[in-house]
Amino acid sequence: MESGTGNLKLFAGPPETAELPAPPSPAPLPDPHVAATRELIRPPAVRPGRRDYEPYSAAWFDELEQKRYQRHGRWLPKALEFGRHPGESLLVLGCGLGIDAAAYARTGTSVTVATAPDERPDLIRENFDRNGLTGEFIALAGPRLPFADGAFDVVTWNALYDAAEPNPLRIDELFRVLKPGGKLIGLFPAHYDTAFWQSVLLPLQWLYWRRPADPTTAPKATARELVRQFRQFGEHRVSKRHLRRGELPYVWRLLPLVLLERIMGRVLVLKAKKPILAARLHAAQIDIGRVAA
């Protein structure tokens, strides 16, 4: 009690503070050889290059980008239409390390990268920053896409390493977020690839040659199956690409690789558009619903 006053001061301990939840830890860095193998769409048994750059450094990304679009991947820039969509909005799914997303951003495309829980958007963002590129990065928690109807002119979907077949809900979401007349570009593992034809035409190959493992891990599909799964889209075009000579029996390696790629390539490239008529019918249904209400 203080002298000269009748007030009693009570001294309390330090105020209790509620413990804040720890921020979620990012997914662990993928093995650099596995990450590079996926970007180059090559069998996992292929040995890495001789250069020993620090994984995920600027030099490492530059070398990987150079290799991705050379030799076996020379078809990618044309198939993915780099440089054909300046000023348009693009959504990238199955981004991997974001090398394709960066290629779009360099040509003036407005890029939005949607990352799955097992992907590392921080690596993609760092690579964008190193190259002076801008983009938007959105984390996904399921098949639904957190975007407004008709938000994008183009959607690219690299489904070469998805664990399951294309989800019907995800396909509906792709249709929804595309503008009327917008384009979908998808990459999917081909069913009738070199492994299929080798099993049919060379049933005894295991006696004298061991075929390399498949470079992709997603379920394989045929062109007819893709058209059926994406039936709400229109103007479907499916082509077959990507083949390495090391994945072929020795006798077949004498044939032109460009020809063999069209017959037994590893990747199906799907291109389709959102019909403008479908969007008009959807808008008409909304108007009818408002009038009825």
PDB file of C-alpha atoms in Angstrom:
ATOM      1  CA  MET A   1       0.000   0.000   0.000  1.00  0.00           C
ATOM      2  CA  GLU A   2       1.415   3.418  -0.897  1.00  0.00           C
ATOM      3  CA  SER A   3       2.081   5.896   1.890  1.00  0.00           C
ATOM      4  CA  GLY A   4      -0.404   8.791   2.072  1.00  0.00           C
ATOM      5  CA  THR A   5      -2.972   6.986  -0.016  1.00  0.00           C
ATOM      6  CA  GLY A   6      -5.445   4.294   0.612  1.00  0.00           C
ATOM      7  CA  ASN A   7      -5.024   2.723  -2.794  1.00  0.00           C
ATOM      8  CA  LEU A   8      -3.679  -0.759  -3.056  1.00  0.00           C
ATOM      9  CA  LYS A   9      -1.721  -1.558  -6.205  1.00  0.00           C
ATOM     10  CA  LEU A  10      -1.892  -5.080  -7.484  1.00  0.00           C
ATOM     11  CA  PHE A  11       0.995  -6.249  -9.627  1.00  0.00           C
ATOM     12  CA  ALA A  12       0.069  -8.930 -12.118  1.00  0.00           C
ATOM     13  CA  GLY A  13       2.452 -11.052 -14.106  1.00  0.00           C
ATOM     14  CA  PRO A  14       3.090 -10.544 -17.798  1.00  0.00           C
ATOM     15  CA  PRO A  15      -0.062 -10.861 -19.931  1.00  0.00           C
ATOM     16  CA  GLU A  16      -0.677 -14.246 -21.411  1.00  0.00           C
ATOM     17  CA  THR A  17      -0.336 -14.397 -25.175  1.00  0.00           C
ATOM     18  CA  ALA A  18      -2.132 -16.914 -27.314  1.00  0.00           C
ATOM     19  CA  GLU A  19       0.184 -19.111 -29.329  1.00  0.00           C
ATOM     20  CA  LEU A  20      -0.117 -18.412 -33.034  1.00  0.00           C
ATOM     21  CA  PRO A  21      -0.324 -21.431 -35.310  1.00  0.00           C
ATOM     22  CA  ALA A  22       2.899 -22.120 -37.131  1.00  0.00           C
ATOM     23  CA  PRO A  23       2.784 -21.308 -40.848  1.00  0.00           C
ATOM     24  CA  PRO A  24       2.521 -24.377 -43.051  1.00  0.00           C
ATOM     25  CA  SER A  25       5.925 -25.594 -44.134  1.00  0.00           C
ATOM     26  CA  PRO A  26       6.506 -25.706 -47.892  1.00  0.00           C
ATOM     27  CA  ALA A  27       6.755 -29.002 -49.690  1.00  0.00           C
ATOM     28  CA  PRO A  28      10.298 -30.406 -49.645  1.00  0.00           C
ATOM     29  CA  LEU A  29      12.503 -29.617 -52.592  1.00  0.00           C
ATOM     30  CA  PRO A  30      12.169 -32.339 -55.222  1.00  0.00           C
ATOM     31  CA  ASP A  31      15.216 -34.321 -56.158  1.00  0.00           C
ATOM     32  CA  PRO A  32      16.934 -32.217 -58.852  1.00  0.00           C
ATOM     33  CA  HIS A  33      17.465 -35.222 -61.126  1.00  0.00           C
ATOM     34  CA  VAL A  34      13.785 -36.181 -60.864  1.00  0.00           C
ATOM     35  CA  ALA A  35      12.686 -32.587 -61.474  1.00  0.00           C
ATOM     36  CA  ALA A  36      14.948 -32.256 -64.512  1.00  0.00           C
ATOM     37  CA  THR A  37      13.829 -35.643 -65.842  1.00  0.00           C
ATOM     38  CA  ARG A  38      10.203 -34.533 -65.733  1.00  0.00           C
ATOM     39  CA  GLU A  39      10.904 -31.221 -67.436  1.00  0.00           C
ATOM     40  CA  LEU A  40      12.761 -32.997 -70.256  1.00  0.00           C
ATOM     41  CA  ILE A  41      10.129 -35.802 -70.499  1.00  0.00           C
ATOM     42  CA  ARG A  42      12.750 -38.511 -70.466  1.00  0.00           C
ATOM     43  CA  PRO A  43      12.956 -41.939 -68.793  1.00  0.00           C
ATOM     44  CA  PRO A  44      14.209 -41.805 -65.197  1.00  0.00           C
ATOM     45  CA  ALA A  45      17.166 -44.053 -66.028  1.00  0.00           C
ATOM     46  CA  VAL A  46      18.769 -41.402 -68.269  1.00  0.00           C
ATOM     47  CA  ARG A  47      21.915 -40.037 -66.678  1.00  0.00           C
ATOM     48  CA  PRO A  48      22.118 -36.309 -65.927  1.00  0.00           C
ATOM     49  CA  GLY A  49      24.398 -34.013 -67.917  1.00  0.00           C
ATOM     50  CA  ARG A  50      28.077 -33.602 -67.153  1.00  0.00           C
ATOM     51  CA  ARG A  51      27.792 -30.003 -65.941  1.00  0.00           C
ATOM     52  CA  ASP A  52      27.530 -29.822 -62.197  1.00  0.00           C
ATOM     53  CA  TYR A  53      25.491 -26.659 -61.553  1.00  0.00           C
ATOM     54  CA  GLU A  54      24.040 -25.988 -58.138  1.00  0.00           C
ATOM     55  CA  PRO A  55      20.470 -27.351 -58.155  1.00  0.00           C
ATOM     56  CA  TYR A  56      17.786 -24.690 -58.653  1.00  0.00           C
ATOM     57  CA  SER A  57      20.343 -21.965 -59.290  1.00  0.00           C
ATOM     58  CA  ALA A  58      20.034 -19.522 -62.190  1.00  0.00           C
ATOM     59  CA  ALA A  59      22.577 -21.497 -64.263  1.00  0.00           C
ATOM     60  CA  TRP A  60      20.738 -24.745 -63.507  1.00  0.00           C
ATOM     61  CA  PHE A  61      17.413 -23.280 -64.695  1.00  0.00           C
ATOM     62  CA  ASP A  62      19.029 -21.764 -67.817  1.00  0.00           C
ATOM     63  CA  GLU A  63      20.556 -25.091 -68.850  1.00  0.00           C
ATOM     64  CA  LEU A  64      17.321 -26.956 -68.199  1.00  0.00           C
ATOM     65  CA  GLU A  65      15.321 -24.448 -70.250  1.00  0.00           C
ATOM     66  CA  GLN A  66      17.764 -24.758 -73.130  1.00  0.00           C
ATOM     67  CA  LYS A  67      17.570 -28.551 -73.100  1.00  0.00           C
ATOM     68  CA  ARG A  68      13.773 -28.625 -72.790  1.00  0.00           C
ATOM     69  CA  TYR A  69      13.254 -26.991 -76.171  1.00  0.00           C
ATOM     70  CA  GLN A  70      16.064 -28.676 -78.100  1.00  0.00           C
ATOM     71  CA  ARG A  71      16.313 -32.044 -79.839  1.00  0.00           C
ATOM     72  CA  HIS A  72      13.508 -34.190 -78.401  1.00  0.00           C
ATOM     73  CA  GLY A  73      11.562 -31.163 -77.182  1.00  0.00           C
ATOM     74  CA  ARG A  74      11.862 -29.077 -80.329  1.00  0.00           C
ATOM     75  CA  TRP A  75       8.105 -29.527 -80.880  1.00  0.00           C
ATOM     76  CA  LEU A  76       7.126 -27.839 -77.596  1.00  0.00           C
ATOM     77  CA  PRO A  77       7.325 -24.118 -78.579  1.00  0.00           C
ATOM     78  CA  LYS A  78       5.053 -24.660 -81.570  1.00  0.00           C
ATOM     79  CA  ALA A  79       2.657 -27.012 -79.787  1.00  0.00           C
ATOM     80  CA  LEU A  80       2.317 -24.693 -76.778  1.00  0.00           C
ATOM     81  CA  GLU A  81       2.066 -21.660 -79.082  1.00  0.00           C
ATOM     82  CA  PHE A  82       4.728 -19.485 -77.488  1.00  0.00           C
ATOM     83  CA  GLY A  83       4.507 -15.962 -78.874  1.00  0.00           C
ATOM     84  CA  ARG A  84       1.001 -16.384 -80.298  1.00  0.00           C
ATOM     85  CA  HIS A  85      -0.903 -14.940 -77.342  1.00  0.00           C
ATOM     86  CA  PRO A  86       0.626 -11.548 -76.454  1.00  0.00           C
ATOM     87  CA  GLY A  87      -1.679  -9.424 -74.318  1.00  0.00           C
ATOM     88  CA  GLU A  88      -3.953 -12.392 -73.567  1.00  0.00           C
ATOM     89  CA  SER A  89      -4.606 -13.982 -70.190  1.00  0.00           C
ATOM     90  CA  LEU A  90      -3.221 -17.493 -69.634  1.00  0.00           C
ATOM     91  CA  LEU A  91      -3.743 -20.050 -66.870  1.00  0.00           C
ATOM     92  CA  VAL A  92      -0.995 -22.674 -66.412  1.00  0.00           C
ATOM     93  CA  LEU A  93      -1.825 -25.989 -64.713  1.00  0.00           C
ATOM     94  CA  GLY A  94       0.700 -28.744 -64.055  1.00  0.00           C
ATOM     95  CA  CYS A  95       3.394 -26.094 -64.135  1.00  0.00           C
ATOM     96  CA  GLY A  96       6.324 -28.252 -62.985  1.00  0.00           C
ATOM     97  CA  LEU A  97       9.221 -25.830 -62.508  1.00  0.00           C
ATOM     98  CA  GLY A  98       7.426 -23.068 -64.420  1.00  0.00           C
ATOM     99  CA  ILE A  99       9.756 -23.031 -67.431  1.00  0.00           C
ATOM    100  CA  ASP A 100       6.863 -22.953 -69.904  1.00  0.00           C
ATOM    101  CA  ALA A 101       5.115 -20.260 -67.856  1.00  0.00           C
ATOM    102  CA  ALA A 102       8.247 -18.102 -68.065  1.00  0.00           C
ATOM    103  CA  ALA A 103       8.402 -18.620 -71.839  1.00  0.00           C
ATOM    104  CA  TYR A 104       4.847 -17.288 -72.169  1.00  0.00           C
ATOM    105  CA  ALA A 105       5.589 -14.300 -69.920  1.00  0.00           C
ATOM    106  CA  ARG A 106       8.584 -13.307 -72.073  1.00  0.00           C
ATOM    107  CA  THR A 107       6.282 -12.844 -75.069  1.00  0.00           C
ATOM    108  CA  GLY A 108       3.867 -10.513 -73.313  1.00  0.00           C
ATOM    109  CA  THR A 109       1.240 -13.006 -72.163  1.00  0.00           C
ATOM    110  CA  SER A 110      -0.410 -12.291 -68.799  1.00  0.00           C
ATOM    111  CA  VAL A 111       0.427 -15.495 -66.902  1.00  0.00           C
ATOM    112  CA  THR A 112      -1.361 -17.000 -63.891  1.00  0.00           C
ATOM    113  CA  VAL A 113       0.328 -20.085 -62.441  1.00  0.00           C
ATOM    114  CA  ALA A 114      -1.895 -22.428 -60.408  1.00  0.00           C
ATOM    115  CA  THR A 115       0.161 -24.762 -58.222  1.00  0.00           C
ATOM    116  CA  ALA A 116      -0.865 -28.055 -56.620  1.00  0.00           C
ATOM    117  CA  PRO A 117       0.056 -28.822 -52.975  1.00  0.00           C
ATOM    118  CA  ASP A 118       3.061 -30.912 -54.045  1.00  0.00           C
ATOM    119  CA  GLU A 119       4.549 -28.145 -56.209  1.00  0.00           C
ATOM    120  CA  ARG A 120       6.898 -25.357 -55.156  1.00  0.00           C
ATOM    121  CA  PRO A 121       5.597 -21.946 -56.263  1.00  0.00           C
ATOM    122  CA  ASP A 122       8.502 -20.247 -54.482  1.00  0.00           C
ATOM    123  CA  LEU A 123      10.965 -21.825 -56.940  1.00  0.00           C
ATOM    124  CA  ILE A 124       8.878 -20.640 -59.878  1.00  0.00           C
ATOM    125  CA  ARG A 125       8.550 -17.156 -58.417  1.00  0.00           C
ATOM    126  CA  GLU A 126      12.314 -16.926 -57.837  1.00  0.00           C
ATOM    127  CA  ASN A 127      12.979 -17.927 -61.439  1.00  0.00           C
ATOM    128  CA  PHE A 128      10.495 -15.279 -62.626  1.00  0.00           C
ATOM    129  CA  ASP A 129      12.216 -12.646 -60.475  1.00  0.00           C
ATOM    130  CA  ARG A 130      15.671 -13.574 -61.774  1.00  0.00           C
ATOM    131  CA  ASN A 131      14.480 -13.021 -65.340  1.00  0.00           C
ATOM    132  CA  GLY A 132      12.555  -9.826 -64.573  1.00  0.00           C
ATOM    133  CA  LEU A 133       9.207 -11.464 -65.347  1.00  0.00           C
ATOM    134  CA  THR A 134       5.852 -10.922 -63.651  1.00  0.00           C
ATOM    135  CA  GLY A 135       3.104 -13.408 -62.986  1.00  0.00           C
ATOM    136  CA  GLU A 136       0.360 -14.298 -60.559  1.00  0.00           C
ATOM    137  CA  PHE A 137       0.695 -17.411 -58.396  1.00  0.00           C
ATOM    138  CA  ILE A 138      -2.355 -19.152 -56.931  1.00  0.00           C
ATOM    139  CA  ALA A 139      -2.325 -22.276 -54.741  1.00  0.00           C
ATOM    140  CA  LEU A 140      -4.955 -24.926 -55.478  1.00  0.00           C
ATOM    141  CA  ALA A 141      -6.562 -27.139 -52.867  1.00  0.00           C
ATOM    142  CA  GLY A 142      -8.722 -29.335 -55.098  1.00  0.00           C
ATOM    143  CA  PRO A 143     -10.205 -29.689 -58.583  1.00  0.00           C
ATOM    144  CA  ARG A 144     -12.170 -26.430 -58.331  1.00  0.00           C
ATOM    145  CA  LEU A 145     -10.480 -23.318 -59.669  1.00  0.00           C
ATOM    146  CA  PRO A 146     -10.732 -20.057 -57.685  1.00  0.00           C
ATOM    147  CA  PHE A 147     -11.359 -17.891 -60.733  1.00  0.00           C
ATOM    148  CA  ALA A 148     -14.375 -16.127 -62.200  1.00  0.00           C
ATOM    149  CA  ASP A 149     -16.274 -17.431 -65.198  1.00  0.00           C
ATOM    150  CA  GLY A 150     -14.538 -16.565 -68.462  1.00  0.00           C
ATOM    151  CA  ALA A 151     -11.387 -15.270 -66.771  1.00  0.00           C
ATOM    152  CA  PHE A 152      -8.820 -16.577 -69.290  1.00  0.00           C
ATOM    153  CA  ASP A 153      -8.189 -16.580 -73.019  1.00  0.00           C
ATOM    154  CA  VAL A 154      -5.979 -19.683 -72.902  1.00  0.00           C
ATOM    155  CA  VAL A 155      -5.487 -22.573 -70.478  1.00  0.00           C
ATOM    156  CA  THR A 156      -2.545 -24.981 -70.662  1.00  0.00           C
ATOM    157  CA  TRP A 157      -2.609 -28.233 -68.715  1.00  0.00           C
ATOM    158  CA  ASN A 158       0.431 -30.489 -68.434  1.00  0.00           C
ATOM    159  CA  ALA A 159      -1.146 -33.752 -67.226  1.00  0.00           C
ATOM    160  CA  LEU A 160       1.852 -35.988 -67.981  1.00  0.00           C
ATOM    161  CA  TYR A 161       2.489 -36.676 -64.296  1.00  0.00           C
ATOM    162  CA  ASP A 162      -0.990 -36.488 -62.752  1.00  0.00           C
ATOM    163  CA  ALA A 163      -1.744 -39.461 -60.534  1.00  0.00           C
ATOM    164  CA  ALA A 164      -5.209 -40.123 -61.984  1.00  0.00           C
ATOM    165  CA  GLU A 165      -7.145 -39.704 -65.201  1.00  0.00           C
ATOM    166  CA  PRO A 166      -8.540 -36.236 -65.986  1.00  0.00           C
ATOM    167  CA  ASN A 167     -11.096 -35.375 -63.318  1.00  0.00           C
ATOM    168  CA  PRO A 168     -14.528 -34.539 -64.859  1.00  0.00           C
ATOM    169  CA  LEU A 169     -14.924 -31.729 -62.321  1.00  0.00           C
ATOM    170  CA  ARG A 170     -11.556 -30.254 -63.312  1.00  0.00           C
ATOM    171  CA  ILE A 171     -12.537 -30.446 -66.994  1.00  0.00           C
ATOM    172  CA  ASP A 172     -15.800 -28.626 -66.224  1.00  0.00           C
ATOM    173  CA  GLU A 173     -13.810 -26.003 -64.322  1.00  0.00           C
ATOM    174  CA  LEU A 174     -11.476 -25.495 -67.293  1.00  0.00           C
ATOM    175  CA  PHE A 175     -14.499 -24.979 -69.502  1.00  0.00           C
ATOM    176  CA  ARG A 176     -15.989 -22.499 -67.026  1.00  0.00           C
ATOM    177  CA  VAL A 177     -12.918 -20.258 -66.595  1.00  0.00           C
ATOM    178  CA  LEU A 178     -12.266 -20.014 -70.334  1.00  0.00           C
ATOM    179  CA  LYS A 179     -13.722 -17.118 -72.278  1.00  0.00           C
ATOM    180  CA  PRO A 180     -16.082 -17.938 -75.170  1.00  0.00           C
ATOM    181  CA  GLY A 181     -13.787 -18.921 -78.022  1.00  0.00           C
ATOM    182  CA  GLY A 182     -10.903 -19.499 -75.591  1.00  0.00           C
ATOM    183  CA  LYS A 183      -8.393 -22.286 -76.220  1.00  0.00           C
ATOM    184  CA  LEU A 184      -7.320 -25.284 -74.155  1.00  0.00           C
ATOM    185  CA  ILE A 185      -3.885 -26.851 -74.760  1.00  0.00           C
ATOM    186  CA  GLY A 186      -3.256 -30.132 -72.938  1.00  0.00           C
ATOM    187  CA  LEU A 187      -0.395 -32.643 -72.778  1.00  0.00           C
ATOM    188  CA  PHE A 188      -1.279 -36.266 -71.976  1.00  0.00           C
ATOM    189  CA  PRO A 189       0.610 -39.605 -72.122  1.00  0.00           C
ATOM    190  CA  ALA A 190      -0.165 -41.535 -75.302  1.00  0.00           C
ATOM    191  CA  HIS A 191      -1.524 -45.089 -75.100  1.00  0.00           C
ATOM    192  CA  TYR A 192      -0.278 -46.147 -78.550  1.00  0.00           C
ATOM    193  CA  ASP A 193       3.308 -45.110 -77.880  1.00  0.00           C
ATOM    194  CA  THR A 194       6.594 -46.836 -78.641  1.00  0.00           C
ATOM    195  CA  ALA A 195       6.189 -49.178 -75.647  1.00  0.00           C
ATOM    196  CA  PHE A 196       2.830 -50.392 -77.009  1.00  0.00           C
ATOM    197  CA  TRP A 197       4.105 -51.047 -80.525  1.00  0.00           C
ATOM    198  CA  GLN A 198       7.264 -52.749 -79.298  1.00  0.00           C
ATOM    199  CA  SER A 199       5.169 -55.136 -77.200  1.00  0.00           C
ATOM    200  CA  VAL A 200       2.988 -55.932 -80.229  1.00  0.00           C
ATOM    201  CA  LEU A 201       5.630 -56.157 -82.956  1.00  0.00           C
ATOM    202  CA  LEU A 202       8.576 -57.424 -80.896  1.00  0.00           C
ATOM    203  CA  PRO A 203       7.115 -59.761 -78.259  1.00  0.00           C
ATOM    204  CA  LEU A 204      10.502 -61.414 -77.619  1.00  0.00           C
ATOM    205  CA  GLN A 205      12.483 -58.207 -77.240  1.00  0.00           C
ATOM    206  CA  TRP A 206      13.134 -58.951 -73.579  1.00  0.00           C
ATOM    207  CA  LEU A 207      15.536 -61.690 -74.699  1.00  0.00           C
ATOM    208  CA  TYR A 208      17.996 -59.260 -76.294  1.00  0.00           C
ATOM    209  CA  TRP A 209      17.077 -55.688 -75.231  1.00  0.00           C
ATOM    210  CA  ARG A 210      15.604 -54.030 -72.170  1.00  0.00           C
ATOM    211  CA  ARG A 211      13.220 -51.242 -73.043  1.00  0.00           C
ATOM    212  CA  PRO A 212      13.617 -48.006 -71.003  1.00  0.00           C
ATOM    213  CA  ALA A 213      10.896 -47.157 -68.525  1.00  0.00           C
ATOM    214  CA  ASP A 214       8.088 -44.817 -69.527  1.00  0.00           C
ATOM    215  CA  PRO A 215       9.053 -41.137 -69.137  1.00  0.00           C
ATOM    216  CA  THR A 216       5.604 -40.202 -67.817  1.00  0.00           C
ATOM    217  CA  THR A 217       3.629 -41.511 -64.840  1.00  0.00           C
ATOM    218  CA  ALA A 218       0.039 -40.462 -65.567  1.00  0.00           C
ATOM    219  CA  PRO A 219      -2.519 -42.943 -66.976  1.00  0.00           C
ATOM    220  CA  LYS A 220      -2.215 -43.215 -70.745  1.00  0.00           C
ATOM    221  CA  ALA A 221      -5.012 -42.156 -73.093  1.00  0.00           C
ATOM    222  CA  THR A 222      -5.978 -42.401 -76.748  1.00  0.00           C
ATOM    223  CA  ALA A 223      -7.008 -39.529 -78.963  1.00  0.00           C
ATOM    224  CA  ARG A 224     -10.589 -40.829 -79.024  1.00  0.00           C
ATOM    225  CA  GLU A 225     -10.733 -40.966 -75.238  1.00  0.00           C
ATOM    226  CA  LEU A 226      -9.521 -37.381 -74.937  1.00  0.00           C
ATOM    227  CA  VAL A 227     -12.134 -36.126 -77.389  1.00  0.00           C
ATOM    228  CA  ARG A 228     -14.817 -37.960 -75.414  1.00  0.00           C
ATOM    229  CA  GLN A 229     -13.610 -36.630 -72.050  1.00  0.00           C
ATOM    230  CA  PHE A 230     -13.480 -33.052 -73.390  1.00  0.00           C
ATOM    231  CA  ARG A 231     -16.681 -33.332 -75.387  1.00  0.00           C
ATOM    232  CA  GLN A 232     -18.109 -30.009 -74.146  1.00  0.00           C
ATOM    233  CA  PHE A 233     -15.289 -28.294 -76.039  1.00  0.00           C
ATOM    234  CA  GLY A 234     -15.241 -27.931 -79.810  1.00  0.00           C
ATOM    235  CA  GLU A 235     -12.753 -27.991 -82.696  1.00  0.00           C
ATOM    236  CA  HIS A 236     -10.709 -30.818 -81.191  1.00  0.00           C
ATOM    237  CA  ARG A 237      -7.257 -31.455 -82.647  1.00  0.00           C
ATOM    238  CA  VAL A 238      -5.032 -34.218 -81.273  1.00  0.00           C
ATOM    239  CA  SER A 239      -1.464 -34.847 -82.426  1.00  0.00           C
ATOM    240  CA  LYS A 240       1.278 -37.168 -81.224  1.00  0.00           C
ATOM    241  CA  ARG A 241       4.757 -35.931 -80.357  1.00  0.00           C
ATOM    242  CA  HIS A 242       7.977 -36.662 -78.439  1.00  0.00           C
ATOM    243  CA  LEU A 243      10.251 -39.621 -79.025  1.00  0.00           C
ATOM    244  CA  ARG A 244      13.887 -40.341 -78.154  1.00  0.00           C
ATOM    245  CA  ARG A 245      16.062 -42.674 -80.207  1.00  0.00           C
ATOM    246  CA  GLY A 246      17.341 -44.273 -77.012  1.00  0.00           C
ATOM    247  CA  GLU A 247      13.814 -45.570 -76.359  1.00  0.00           C
ATOM    248  CA  LEU A 248      13.731 -47.477 -79.674  1.00  0.00           C
ATOM    249  CA  PRO A 249      15.142 -50.890 -80.599  1.00  0.00           C
ATOM    250  CA  TYR A 250      18.403 -50.609 -82.506  1.00  0.00           C
ATOM    251  CA  VAL A 251      16.909 -51.522 -85.909  1.00  0.00           C
ATOM    252  CA  TRP A 252      14.157 -48.903 -85.620  1.00  0.00           C
ATOM    253  CA  ARG A 253      16.679 -46.145 -84.947  1.00  0.00           C
ATOM    254  CA  LEU A 254      17.601 -46.134 -88.660  1.00  0.00           C
ATOM    255  CA  LEU A 255      14.134 -44.787 -89.561  1.00  0.00           C
ATOM    256  CA  PRO A 256      13.348 -41.037 -89.620  1.00  0.00           C
ATOM    257  CA  LEU A 257      12.517 -39.930 -86.097  1.00  0.00           C
ATOM    258  CA  VAL A 258      10.054 -37.316 -87.361  1.00  0.00           C
ATOM    259  CA  LEU A 259       7.949 -40.064 -88.949  1.00  0.00           C
ATOM    260  CA  LEU A 260       8.153 -42.427 -85.975  1.00  0.00           C
ATOM    261  CA  GLU A 261       7.171 -39.603 -83.627  1.00  0.00           C
ATOM    262  CA  ARG A 262       3.834 -39.181 -85.412  1.00  0.00           C
ATOM    263  CA  ILE A 263       3.117 -42.910 -85.117  1.00  0.00           C
ATOM    264  CA  MET A 264       4.485 -43.923 -81.710  1.00  0.00           C
ATOM    265  CA  GLY A 265       5.266 -40.684 -79.877  1.00  0.00           C
ATOM    266  CA  ARG A 266       4.981 -40.503 -76.104  1.00  0.00           C
ATOM    267  CA  VAL A 267       2.797 -37.392 -75.765  1.00  0.00           C
ATOM    268  CA  LEU A 268      -0.648 -36.497 -77.064  1.00  0.00           C
ATOM    269  CA  VAL A 269      -1.206 -32.773 -77.638  1.00  0.00           C
ATOM    270  CA  LEU A 270      -4.863 -31.827 -77.327  1.00  0.00           C
ATOM    271  CA  LYS A 271      -6.122 -28.474 -78.591  1.00  0.00           C
ATOM    272  CA  ALA A 272      -9.770 -27.509 -78.253  1.00  0.00           C
ATOM    273  CA  LYS A 273     -11.886 -24.376 -77.980  1.00  0.00           C
ATOM    274  CA  LYS A 274     -14.826 -23.286 -75.872  1.00  0.00           C
ATOM    275  CA  PRO A 275     -17.713 -22.830 -78.317  1.00  0.00           C
ATOM    276  CA  ILE A 276     -19.135 -19.324 -78.447  1.00  0.00           C
ATOM    277  CA  LEU A 277     -22.639 -20.769 -78.904  1.00  0.00           C
ATOM    278  CA  ALA A 278     -22.377 -22.650 -75.606  1.00  0.00           C
ATOM    279  CA  ALA A 279     -21.592 -19.413 -73.799  1.00  0.00           C
ATOM    280  CA  ARG A 280     -24.583 -17.698 -75.393  1.00  0.00           C
ATOM    281  CA  LEU A 281     -26.886 -20.535 -74.335  1.00  0.00           C
ATOM    282  CA  HIS A 282     -25.512 -20.336 -70.803  1.00  0.00           C
ATOM    283  CA  ALA A 283     -26.174 -16.592 -70.683  1.00  0.00           C
ATOM    284  CA  ALA A 284     -29.687 -17.142 -72.025  1.00  0.00           C
ATOM    285  CA  GLN A 285     -30.404 -19.707 -69.313  1.00  0.00           C
ATOM    286  CA  ILE A 286     -29.283 -17.212 -66.669  1.00  0.00           C
ATOM    287  CA  ASP A 287     -31.590 -14.536 -68.119  1.00  0.00           C
ATOM    288  CA  ILE A 288     -34.524 -16.962 -68.154  1.00  0.00           C
ATOM    289  CA  GLY A 289     -33.834 -17.874 -64.539  1.00  0.00           C
ATOM    290  CA  ARG A 290     -33.814 -14.225 -63.520  1.00  0.00           C
ATOM    291  CA  VAL A 291     -37.129 -13.561 -65.283  1.00  0.00           C
ATOM    292  CA  ALA A 292     -38.723 -16.607 -63.678  1.00  0.00           C
ATOM    293  CA  ALA A 293     -37.550 -15.478 -60.233  1.00  0.00           C
TER     294      ALA A 293
END
